[in-house]
PDB file of C-alpha atoms in Angstrom:
ATOM      1  CA  MET T   1     -24.737 -18.987  -3.572  1.00 37.00           C
ATOM      2  CA  GLY T   2     -23.708 -15.640  -5.305  1.00 37.00           C
ATOM      3  CA  VAL T   3     -23.754 -14.910  -8.859  1.00 35.00           C
ATOM      4  CA  MET T   4     -20.589 -15.637  -9.149  1.00 36.00           C
ATOM      5  CA  ALA T   5     -21.294 -19.155  -8.626  1.00 32.00           C
ATOM      6  CA  VAL T   6     -24.307 -19.081 -11.255  1.00 28.00           C
ATOM      7  CA  SER T   7     -22.691 -17.471 -13.860  1.00 28.00           C
ATOM      8  CA  ARG T   8     -18.717 -18.879 -13.638  1.00 31.00           C
ATOM      9  CA  LEU T   9     -17.289 -15.956 -15.284  1.00 30.00           C
ATOM     10  CA  ILE T  10     -13.941 -16.052 -13.672  1.00 30.00           C
ATOM     11  CA  THR T  11     -12.081 -17.949 -16.045  1.00 29.00           C
ATOM     12  CA  ILE T  12      -7.896 -16.629 -14.447  1.00 34.00           C
ATOM     13  CA  LEU T  13      -7.071 -17.442 -10.943  1.00 38.00           C
ATOM     14  CA  LEU T  14      -3.900 -15.172 -10.659  1.00 42.00           C
ATOM     15  CA  LEU T  15      -2.024 -17.418  -8.002  1.00 42.00           C
ATOM     16  CA  PHE T  16       0.546 -15.575  -5.842  1.00 40.00           C
ATOM     17  CA  HIS T  17       3.812 -17.537  -4.288  1.00 39.00           C
ATOM     18  CA  GLN T  18       5.283 -15.982  -1.274  1.00 39.00           C
ATOM     19  CA  ILE T  19       9.193 -16.853  -0.549  1.00 35.00           C
ATOM     20  CA  SER T  20       9.353 -18.189   2.973  1.00 33.00           C
ATOM     21  CA  SER T  21       9.094 -15.504   5.541  1.00 34.00           C
ATOM     22  CA  SER T  22      12.779 -17.624   6.110  1.00 33.00           C
ATOM     23  CA  ILE T  23      14.271 -16.984   3.107  1.00 37.00           C
ATOM     24  CA  GLN T  24      13.424 -13.521   3.056  1.00 39.00           C
ATOM     25  CA  GLN T  25      14.531 -12.810   6.207  1.00 38.00           C
ATOM     26  CA  SER T  26      17.695 -15.079   6.005  1.00 38.00           C
ATOM     27  CA  ASP T  27      21.142 -12.778   4.849  1.00 36.00           C
ATOM     28  CA  GLN T  28      21.531 -15.224   2.119  1.00 38.00           C
ATOM     29  CA  PHE T  29      19.031 -14.396   0.960  1.00 38.00           C
ATOM     30  CA  ASP T  30      19.467 -12.047  -1.960  1.00 40.00           C
ATOM     31  CA  GLN T  31      17.067 -10.222  -3.884  1.00 39.00           C
ATOM     32  CA  PHE T  32      18.289  -8.845  -6.684  1.00 36.00           C
ATOM     33  CA  ARG T  33      19.980 -11.433  -7.512  1.00 41.00           C
ATOM     34  CA  SER T  34      18.011 -13.915 -10.564  1.00 47.00           C
ATOM     35  CA  PRO T  35      16.408 -16.563  -8.314  1.00 49.00           C
ATOM     36  CA  ASN T  36      16.587 -19.045 -11.158  1.00 50.00           C
ATOM     37  CA  ASP T  37      20.006 -19.185  -9.539  1.00 48.00           C
ATOM     38  CA  ARG T  38      18.674 -20.372  -6.058  1.00 45.00           C
ATOM     39  CA  ALA T  39      17.698 -24.320  -4.980  1.00 40.00           C
ATOM     40  CA  GLU T  40      15.904 -23.219  -2.505  1.00 46.00           C
ATOM     41  CA  ILE T  41      13.249 -21.362  -4.143  1.00 52.00           C
ATOM     42  CA  PRO T  42      10.440 -23.859  -5.538  1.00 56.00           C
ATOM     43  CA  CYS T  43       8.668 -22.318  -8.579  1.00 56.00           C
ATOM     44  CA  ARG T  44      10.261 -21.979 -11.440  1.00 60.00           C
ATOM     45  CA  ASP T  45       9.038 -23.597 -14.337  1.00 70.00           C
ATOM     46  CA  GLU T  46       5.900 -21.160 -15.954  1.00 78.00           C
ATOM     47  CA  TRP T  47       5.563 -18.416 -12.563  1.00 83.00           C
ATOM     48  CA  LEU T  48       7.291 -15.646 -12.941  1.00 87.00           C
ATOM     49  CA  TYR T  49       9.402 -13.400 -10.732  1.00 88.00           C
ATOM     50  CA  LEU T  50       8.792  -9.704  -9.644  1.00 90.00           C
ATOM     51  CA  GLU T  51      11.952  -8.846  -7.476  1.00 90.00           C
ATOM     52  CA  ASN T  52      10.161  -5.183  -5.823  1.00 89.00           C
ATOM     53  CA  THR T  53       8.134  -8.311  -3.807  1.00 88.00           C
ATOM     54  CA  ALA T  54      10.684 -11.655  -3.429  1.00 88.00           C
ATOM     55  CA  SER T  55       8.104 -12.920  -5.258  1.00 88.00           C
ATOM     56  CA  TRP T  56       6.685 -15.967  -7.712  1.00 88.00           C
ATOM     57  CA  TYR T  57       3.245 -15.268 -10.150  1.00 89.00           C
ATOM     58  CA  LYS T  58       1.914 -17.431 -12.082  1.00 86.00           C
ATOM     59  CA  ALA T  59      -1.962 -16.883 -14.004  1.00 85.00           C
ATOM     60  CA  PHE T  60      -3.919 -20.119 -15.352  1.00 79.00           C
ATOM     61  CA  ALA T  61      -6.690 -20.571 -17.431  1.00 78.00           C
ATOM     62  CA  GLN T  62      -9.669 -22.400 -16.312  1.00 78.00           C
ATOM     63  CA  GLU T  63     -13.121 -21.171 -15.277  1.00 75.00           C
ATOM     64  CA  ILE T  64     -13.417 -21.344 -11.191  1.00 81.00           C
ATOM     65  CA  GLU T  65     -15.103 -20.092  -8.020  1.00 84.00           C
ATOM     66  CA  PHE T  66     -13.524 -17.519  -5.631  1.00 84.00           C
ATOM     67  CA  ASP T  67     -13.620 -20.602  -2.576  1.00 89.00           C
ATOM     68  CA  GLU T  68     -12.337 -22.385  -5.326  1.00 90.00           C
ATOM     69  CA  ALA T  69      -9.594 -21.001  -6.401  1.00 88.00           C
ATOM     70  CA  VAL T  70      -8.962 -20.197  -2.460  1.00 89.00           C
ATOM     71  CA  GLU T  71      -8.284 -23.685  -1.639  1.00 91.00           C
ATOM     72  CA  TYR T  72      -6.122 -24.149  -5.319  1.00 87.00           C
ATOM     73  CA  CYS T  73      -4.187 -21.276  -3.950  1.00 88.00           C
ATOM     74  CA  VAL T  74      -3.096 -23.550  -0.911  1.00 88.00           C
ATOM     75  CA  GLU T  75      -3.175 -26.421  -2.050  1.00 88.00           C
ATOM     76  CA  GLN T  76      -0.243 -25.370  -4.642  1.00 82.00           C
ATOM     77  CA  LYS T  77       1.395 -23.483  -0.683  1.00 84.00           C
ATOM     78  CA  GLY T  78       0.590 -20.236  -2.421  1.00 87.00           C
ATOM     79  CA  HIS T  79      -2.749 -17.644  -1.780  1.00 89.00           C
ATOM     80  CA  LEU T  80      -4.730 -15.806  -4.714  1.00 90.00           C
ATOM     81  CA  VAL T  81      -2.588 -12.254  -5.305  1.00 90.00           C
ATOM     82  CA  SER T  82      -2.793  -8.693  -3.466  1.00 89.00           C
ATOM     83  CA  ILE T  83      -1.862  -5.918  -4.956  1.00 89.00           C
ATOM     84  CA  HIS T  84      -0.201  -3.703  -2.974  1.00 87.00           C
ATOM     85  CA  SER T  85       1.845  -1.018  -5.946  1.00 88.00           C
ATOM     86  CA  GLN T  86       1.640   0.220  -9.344  1.00 88.00           C
ATOM     87  CA  GLU T  87       4.337  -1.556 -10.051  1.00 91.00           C
ATOM     88  CA  GLU T  88       2.612  -4.780  -9.077  1.00 90.00           C
ATOM     89  CA  ASN T  89      -0.773  -3.930  -9.989  1.00 87.00           C
ATOM     90  CA  ASP T  90       0.429  -3.224 -13.953  1.00 89.00           C
ATOM     91  CA  PHE T  91       2.694  -6.575 -12.721  1.00 91.00           C
ATOM     92  CA  VAL T  92      -0.091  -8.578 -12.694  1.00 88.00           C
ATOM     93  CA  GLN T  93      -2.020  -7.341 -15.262  1.00 85.00           C
ATOM     94  CA  GLU T  94       0.453  -7.581 -18.015  1.00 87.00           C
ATOM     95  CA  LEU T  95       0.765 -11.700 -17.021  1.00 88.00           C
ATOM     96  CA  ALA T  96      -3.109 -12.027 -17.098  1.00 85.00           C
ATOM     97  CA  LYS T  97      -3.092 -11.230 -20.230  1.00 83.00           C
ATOM     98  CA  THR T  98      -0.715 -14.010 -21.389  1.00 83.00           C
ATOM     99  CA  VAL T  99      -3.462 -15.965 -20.555  1.00 79.00           C
ATOM    100  CA  HIS T 100      -6.551 -14.894 -21.558  1.00 69.00           C
ATOM    101  CA  SER T 101      -8.240 -11.528 -22.442  1.00 66.00           C
ATOM    102  CA  HIS T 102     -10.733 -11.763 -20.403  1.00 63.00           C
ATOM    103  CA  SER T 103     -10.410  -8.615 -18.310  1.00 61.00           C
ATOM    104  CA  LEU T 104     -12.583 -10.516 -14.676  1.00 68.00           C
ATOM    105  CA  PHE T 105     -10.507 -12.785 -12.830  1.00 72.00           C
ATOM    106  CA  PRO T 106     -10.414 -13.769  -8.928  1.00 76.00           C
ATOM    107  CA  ILE T 107      -7.607 -11.695  -6.212  1.00 84.00           C
ATOM    108  CA  GLY T 108      -7.478 -11.920  -3.246  1.00 88.00           C
ATOM    109  CA  MET T 109     -10.108  -8.792  -2.405  1.00 86.00           C
ATOM    110  CA  LYS T 110     -12.996  -9.224  -0.350  1.00 84.00           C
ATOM    111  CA  ARG T 111     -15.859  -7.395   1.202  1.00 83.00           C
ATOM    112  CA  ASN T 112     -14.767  -6.453   4.700  1.00 82.00           C
ATOM    113  CA  PRO T 113     -17.867  -8.390   6.750  1.00 84.00           C
ATOM    114  CA  TYR T 114     -17.471  -6.280   9.264  1.00 88.00           C
ATOM    115  CA  ASN T 115     -17.971  -2.779   6.670  1.00 84.00           C
ATOM    116  CA  GLU T 116     -19.853  -3.636   4.013  1.00 77.00           C
ATOM    117  CA  ASN T 117     -18.930  -0.193   2.439  1.00 80.00           C
ATOM    118  CA  SER T 118     -14.835  -1.466   3.151  1.00 82.00           C
ATOM    119  CA  LEU T 119     -11.948  -3.910   0.671  1.00 84.00           C
ATOM    120  CA  GLU T 120      -9.345  -6.278   1.902  1.00 86.00           C
ATOM    121  CA  TRP T 121      -6.948  -8.112   0.847  1.00 88.00           C
ATOM    122  CA  LEU T 122      -6.871 -11.478   2.189  1.00 89.00           C
ATOM    123  CA  ASP T 123      -3.801 -11.126   3.679  1.00 87.00           C
ATOM    124  CA  GLY T 124      -5.263  -8.658   6.063  1.00 83.00           C
ATOM    125  CA  GLY T 125      -3.860  -5.390   4.060  1.00 82.00           C
ATOM    126  CA  LYS T 126      -6.224  -2.607   3.330  1.00 81.00           C
ATOM    127  CA  PRO T 127      -6.533  -1.700  -1.240  1.00 82.00           C
ATOM    128  CA  LYS T 128      -4.094   1.476  -1.173  1.00 78.00           C
ATOM    129  CA  LEU T 129      -4.573   1.764  -4.989  1.00 68.00           C
ATOM    130  CA  GLU T 130      -7.205   3.322  -6.587  1.00 63.00           C
ATOM    131  CA  THR T 131      -7.808   0.212  -8.174  1.00 57.00           C
ATOM    132  CA  HIS T 132     -11.845  -1.176  -9.894  1.00 52.00           C
ATOM    133  CA  ALA T 133     -13.564  -4.190  -8.203  1.00 54.00           C
ATOM    134  CA  MET T 134     -16.185  -5.942  -9.226  1.00 50.00           C
ATOM    135  CA  LEU T 135     -17.861  -8.186  -5.735  1.00 51.00           C
ATOM    136  CA  TRP T 136     -19.796 -10.653  -7.400  1.00 50.00           C
ATOM    137  CA  GLY T 137     -21.882 -11.903  -5.096  1.00 51.00           C
ATOM    138  CA  GLY T 138     -23.643 -11.504  -1.986  1.00 48.00           C
ATOM    139  CA  ASP T 139     -21.504 -13.457   0.364  1.00 51.00           C
ATOM    140  CA  GLY T 140     -18.094 -10.841  -0.148  1.00 48.00           C
ATOM    141  CA  LYS T 141     -16.064 -11.913  -2.391  1.00 49.00           C
TER     142      LYS T 141
END
């Protein structure tokens, strides 16, 4: 059990909900049209949409450990946010401020289990931005 489990300092859970790939790849899907008009898109209340990622985001103000956050996101049919552009990074930071002034919150980044000096996103992507990450526990998260 790492420092994160003991300290429980994490107060904001950012949940990234990606629209299903079948909707994204559909000829009928228009990412530049307001998603609120589309009945097949499940997220509406309290979720914010970012057009360039065609994804929905929500910040949760609750204390939760990393593994619990991952599990909770899966239950919500989403996952912890993986940030792949400066625009998305800025969007997520502003969203986090709406829930709490704390600057620490879990995102979908972890230490690569095969290379301790390397970070990766839970979605398998490699970090492209110069971001600051604090890994909480000895378990690689």
